[in-house]
Short mmCIF file of C-alpha atoms in Angstrom, two decimals:
data_model
loop_
_atom_site.label_atom_id
_atom_site.label_comp_id
_atom_site.label_asym_id
_atom_site.label_seq_id
_atom_site.Cartn_x
_atom_site.Cartn_y
_atom_site.Cartn_z
CA ASP A 1 2.72 17.46 -0.88
CA THR A 2 2.21 13.70 -1.19
CA GLU A 3 -1.33 13.53 -2.20
CA VAL A 4 -2.99 10.89 -4.45
CA THR A 5 -6.52 11.50 -5.26
CA GLN A 6 -9.13 8.84 -6.27
CA THR A 7 -12.66 9.18 -7.51
CA PRO A 8 -15.27 8.23 -6.86
CA LYS A 9 -15.05 7.37 -3.05
CA HIS A 10 -17.79 4.70 -3.41
CA LEU A 11 -19.15 2.85 -6.51
CA VAL A 12 -21.93 0.32 -6.75
CA MET A 13 -22.23 -1.45 -10.01
CA GLY A 14 -24.07 -4.25 -11.49
CA MET A 15 -22.52 -7.25 -13.23
CA THR A 16 -23.21 -5.91 -16.84
CA ASN A 17 -22.21 -2.35 -16.10
CA LYS A 18 -19.19 -0.48 -17.37
CA LYS A 19 -17.64 2.00 -15.02
CA SER A 20 -14.05 3.59 -14.46
CA LEU A 21 -12.11 4.48 -11.54
CA LYS A 22 -9.89 7.54 -11.60
CA CYS A 23 -6.50 8.39 -10.03
CA GLU A 24 -4.52 11.51 -10.06
CA GLN A 25 -1.04 12.91 -8.70
CA HIS A 26 0.54 16.16 -9.42
CA MET A 27 3.56 15.24 -7.59
CA GLY A 28 5.61 14.40 -10.71
CA HIS A 29 5.88 10.79 -10.00
CA ARG A 30 6.74 8.39 -12.68
CA ALA A 31 5.27 5.18 -11.52
CA MET A 32 1.77 4.59 -10.56
CA TYR A 33 -0.08 1.47 -9.29
CA TRP A 34 -3.39 -0.27 -8.84
CA TYR A 35 -4.19 -2.31 -5.91
CA LYS A 36 -7.14 -4.42 -4.70
CA GLN A 37 -7.56 -4.89 -1.03
CA LYS A 38 -10.03 -7.06 0.73
CA ALA A 39 -11.02 -6.32 4.31
CA LYS A 40 -8.29 -6.84 6.86
CA LYS A 41 -5.88 -8.10 4.41
CA PRO A 42 -2.86 -6.20 2.85
CA PRO A 43 -3.21 -4.73 -0.52
CA GLU A 44 -2.68 -6.91 -3.73
CA LEU A 45 -0.69 -5.68 -6.53
CA MET A 46 -2.80 -5.35 -9.76
CA PHE A 47 -1.02 -3.23 -12.32
CA VAL A 48 2.17 -1.17 -12.44
CA TYR A 49 2.93 1.72 -14.93
CA SER A 50 6.39 3.05 -15.22
CA TYR A 51 6.95 6.24 -17.21
CA GLU A 52 3.37 5.80 -18.35
CA LYS A 53 4.16 2.12 -19.73
CA LEU A 54 2.59 -0.88 -18.39
CA SER A 55 5.39 -2.77 -16.71
CA ILE A 56 3.53 -5.36 -14.53
CA ASN A 57 0.16 -7.06 -15.00
CA GLU A 58 -0.29 -9.53 -11.95
CA SER A 59 -2.39 -11.76 -13.98
CA VAL A 60 -5.46 -9.79 -13.57
CA PRO A 61 -8.71 -10.82 -15.46
CA SER A 62 -9.51 -8.94 -18.51
CA ARG A 63 -12.58 -7.41 -17.15
CA PHE A 64 -10.12 -4.99 -15.36
CA SER A 65 -8.44 -2.74 -17.95
CA PRO A 66 -5.97 -0.17 -16.95
CA GLU A 67 -5.07 2.96 -18.94
CA CYS A 68 -2.44 5.77 -18.27
CA PRO A 69 -3.45 8.73 -20.37
CA ASN A 70 -0.46 10.94 -19.11
CA SER A 71 2.02 11.11 -16.35
CA SER A 72 -0.47 12.31 -13.62
CA LEU A 73 -3.53 10.24 -14.40
CA LEU A 74 -4.23 6.54 -14.02
CA ASN A 75 -7.73 4.99 -14.96
CA LEU A 76 -9.16 1.58 -14.35
CA HIS A 77 -11.90 0.57 -16.57
CA LEU A 78 -14.33 -2.10 -15.12
CA HIS A 79 -16.66 -4.28 -17.33
CA ALA A 80 -18.62 -7.44 -16.43
CA LEU A 81 -17.41 -7.62 -12.91
CA GLN A 82 -18.28 -10.27 -10.62
CA PRO A 83 -19.73 -9.88 -6.85
CA GLU A 84 -16.20 -11.21 -5.70
CA ASP A 85 -14.47 -8.15 -7.24
CA SER A 86 -16.12 -5.95 -4.50
CA ALA A 87 -13.09 -4.59 -2.70
CA LEU A 88 -11.42 -1.45 -1.78
CA TYR A 89 -9.30 -0.32 -4.88
CA LEU A 90 -6.18 1.65 -4.13
CA CYS A 91 -3.92 3.84 -6.26
CA ALA A 92 -0.33 4.56 -5.53
CA SER A 93 2.45 6.52 -6.86
CA SER A 94 6.25 6.56 -6.47
CA PRO A 95 8.77 9.37 -6.97
CA ARG A 96 11.24 8.74 -9.92
CA ASP A 97 10.66 5.01 -10.34
CA THR A 98 9.49 1.60 -8.94
CA HIS A 99 12.20 1.38 -6.49
CA TYR A 100 11.05 3.91 -4.13
CA GLU A 101 8.40 4.43 -1.48
CA GLN A 102 4.72 4.34 -2.50
CA TYR A 103 2.09 6.84 -1.75
CA PHE A 104 -1.45 5.48 -1.71
CA GLY A 105 -4.74 7.44 -2.49
CA PRO A 106 -7.92 7.04 -0.30
CA GLY A 107 -9.28 4.33 -2.42
CA THR A 108 -12.56 3.60 -4.08
CA ARG A 109 -15.00 1.24 -2.35
CA LEU A 110 -16.38 -0.91 -4.92
CA THR A 111 -19.58 -3.03 -4.51
CA VAL A 112 -20.66 -5.29 -7.44
CA THR A 113 -24.45 -6.49 -7.23
CA GLY B 1 7.56 -16.08 -3.42
CA GLN B 2 9.06 -13.80 -0.81
CA GLN B 3 6.86 -13.76 2.59
CA LEU B 4 7.00 -11.32 5.21
CA ASN B 5 6.11 -12.53 8.70
CA GLN B 6 4.72 -9.63 10.82
CA SER B 7 4.01 -9.94 14.49
CA PRO B 8 2.14 -9.54 16.50
CA GLN B 9 -1.12 -9.96 14.80
CA SER B 10 -2.91 -7.67 17.04
CA MET B 11 -2.29 -5.88 20.35
CA PHE B 12 -4.57 -4.28 23.00
CA ILE B 13 -2.73 -1.56 24.86
CA GLN B 14 -3.52 1.20 27.35
CA GLU B 15 -3.00 4.83 26.34
CA GLY B 16 0.37 5.97 27.17
CA GLU B 17 2.11 2.52 26.58
CA ASP B 18 4.87 2.08 24.16
CA VAL B 19 3.97 -0.52 21.05
CA SER B 20 6.55 -2.45 19.22
CA MET B 21 5.96 -4.54 16.15
CA ASN B 22 8.25 -6.34 13.84
CA CYS B 23 8.62 -8.03 10.37
CA THR B 24 11.03 -10.69 9.13
CA SER B 25 11.82 -12.31 5.95
CA SER B 26 13.80 -15.31 4.66
CA SER B 27 14.91 -12.83 1.81
CA ILE B 28 17.13 -9.74 1.73
CA PHE B 29 15.27 -6.36 1.14
CA ASN B 30 16.69 -2.97 -0.02
CA THR B 31 13.79 -1.06 1.18
CA TRP B 32 11.42 -1.37 4.26
CA LEU B 33 8.31 0.71 4.48
CA TRP B 34 5.86 1.09 7.37
CA TYR B 35 2.34 2.10 6.74
CA LYS B 36 -0.65 2.74 8.92
CA GLN B 37 -4.24 2.24 7.56
CA ASP B 38 -7.43 3.58 9.12
CA PRO B 39 -10.93 1.74 8.18
CA GLY B 40 -12.06 2.65 4.84
CA GLU B 41 -8.88 4.88 3.96
CA GLY B 42 -5.67 4.15 1.78
CA PRO B 43 -2.37 3.31 4.01
CA VAL B 44 -0.54 6.19 4.76
CA LEU B 45 3.32 5.95 4.77
CA LEU B 46 4.83 6.46 7.95
CA ILE B 47 8.53 5.54 7.52
CA ALA B 48 10.64 4.61 4.61
CA LEU B 49 14.12 3.03 5.31
CA TYR B 50 16.76 2.46 2.70
CA LYS B 51 20.06 1.35 4.34
CA ALA B 52 20.75 -1.65 6.53
CA GLY B 53 21.13 -0.49 10.28
CA GLU B 54 19.38 2.85 9.44
CA LEU B 55 17.14 4.01 12.50
CA THR B 56 14.64 6.72 11.57
CA SER B 57 12.13 8.55 13.70
CA ASN B 58 8.88 10.29 12.96
CA GLY B 59 7.43 11.93 15.90
CA ARG B 60 6.55 9.25 18.48
CA LEU B 61 7.60 6.67 15.77
CA THR B 62 10.80 4.94 15.40
CA ALA B 63 11.56 2.19 12.87
CA GLN B 64 14.88 0.29 11.98
CA PHE B 65 16.25 -1.51 9.18
CA GLY B 66 17.86 -4.57 10.33
CA ILE B 67 21.46 -5.15 9.90
CA THR B 68 20.98 -8.45 7.95
CA ARG B 69 18.31 -6.72 5.80
CA LYS B 70 15.94 -9.31 6.54
CA ASP B 71 14.04 -7.50 9.36
CA SER B 72 12.58 -4.32 10.50
CA PHE B 73 10.76 -3.02 13.57
CA LEU B 74 8.45 -0.13 14.31
CA ASN B 75 7.94 1.33 17.80
CA ILE B 76 5.46 3.78 18.83
CA SER B 77 5.96 5.56 22.08
CA ALA B 78 3.40 6.96 24.49
CA SER B 79 0.36 5.82 22.56
CA ILE B 80 -2.61 7.77 22.07
CA PRO B 81 -6.27 7.00 20.86
CA SER B 82 -5.56 8.09 17.29
CA ASP B 83 -2.87 5.40 16.99
CA VAL B 84 -5.64 2.90 16.54
CA GLY B 85 -5.44 1.22 13.17
CA ILE B 86 -3.71 -1.36 11.04
CA TYR B 87 0.08 -1.12 10.77
CA PHE B 88 1.56 -2.77 7.67
CA CYS B 89 5.33 -3.43 6.98
CA ALA B 90 6.43 -3.69 3.22
CA GLY B 91 9.66 -4.56 1.53
CA LEU B 92 11.19 -3.79 -1.81
CA THR B 93 14.01 -5.59 -3.57
CA THR B 94 15.93 -4.13 -6.54
CA ASP B 95 14.40 -6.72 -8.86
CA SER B 96 10.85 -6.32 -7.70
CA TRP B 97 9.97 -3.29 -9.98
CA GLY B 98 7.54 -1.91 -7.57
CA LYS B 99 5.85 -5.16 -6.27
CA LEU B 100 5.80 -4.57 -2.45
CA GLN B 101 5.79 -7.72 -0.38
CA PHE B 102 3.33 -6.66 2.44
CA GLY B 103 3.25 -8.28 5.88
CA ALA B 104 -0.24 -9.57 7.09
CA GLY B 105 -0.72 -6.27 9.45
CA THR B 106 -0.74 -5.56 13.20
CA GLN B 107 -4.12 -4.55 14.37
CA VAL B 108 -3.55 -1.99 17.30
CA VAL B 109 -6.35 -1.01 19.79
CA VAL B 110 -5.72 1.64 22.29
CA THR B 111 -7.92 1.83 25.44
CA PRO B 112 -8.25 5.10 27.49
#
């Protein structure tokens, strides 16, 4: 089983709203990732968590705040987003650590109005 | 930073034809990954390659890790309509700490 789940599937939010994206995996993977993807482009890495600790932040604006409550869960808290933040947000996880293949979730389609 | 050159950018093929795409880099990679993505969905891992020269198959898919460690190719044999989608190559180095380098993608369209 290589399933990564993400909720919600779709999210529409205003620029003053606060919302959260949720990612879950029960494969015992110890590395988890957030990506942002624009249409017809490859995913762009935002954050990497390894053994529940933030190991990479790709200079992401502070309006995006990641959280890893435990080894199975990854959240992305959103606040005061801009319309250009509208995109498909993908979560991924790797077995053992960050040197191995990544399994992606289905994504959350975010629209900022 | 490291760049992966993926080609072709798009291909229009007839059902039953074979498909071939490749990725090249000026840098050495330790892992090559191939993903397929359908519209509005997340990328699905097709094949993972970890050794130079490795040739791996997954059903009608075959991928190889180039001997120089700077390239990889993916072949799809006897294409079917559900092969439609965007195919991405991605590479990892030992010091990338999970930061995948992606190719720009190959859009595959299959006509009956």
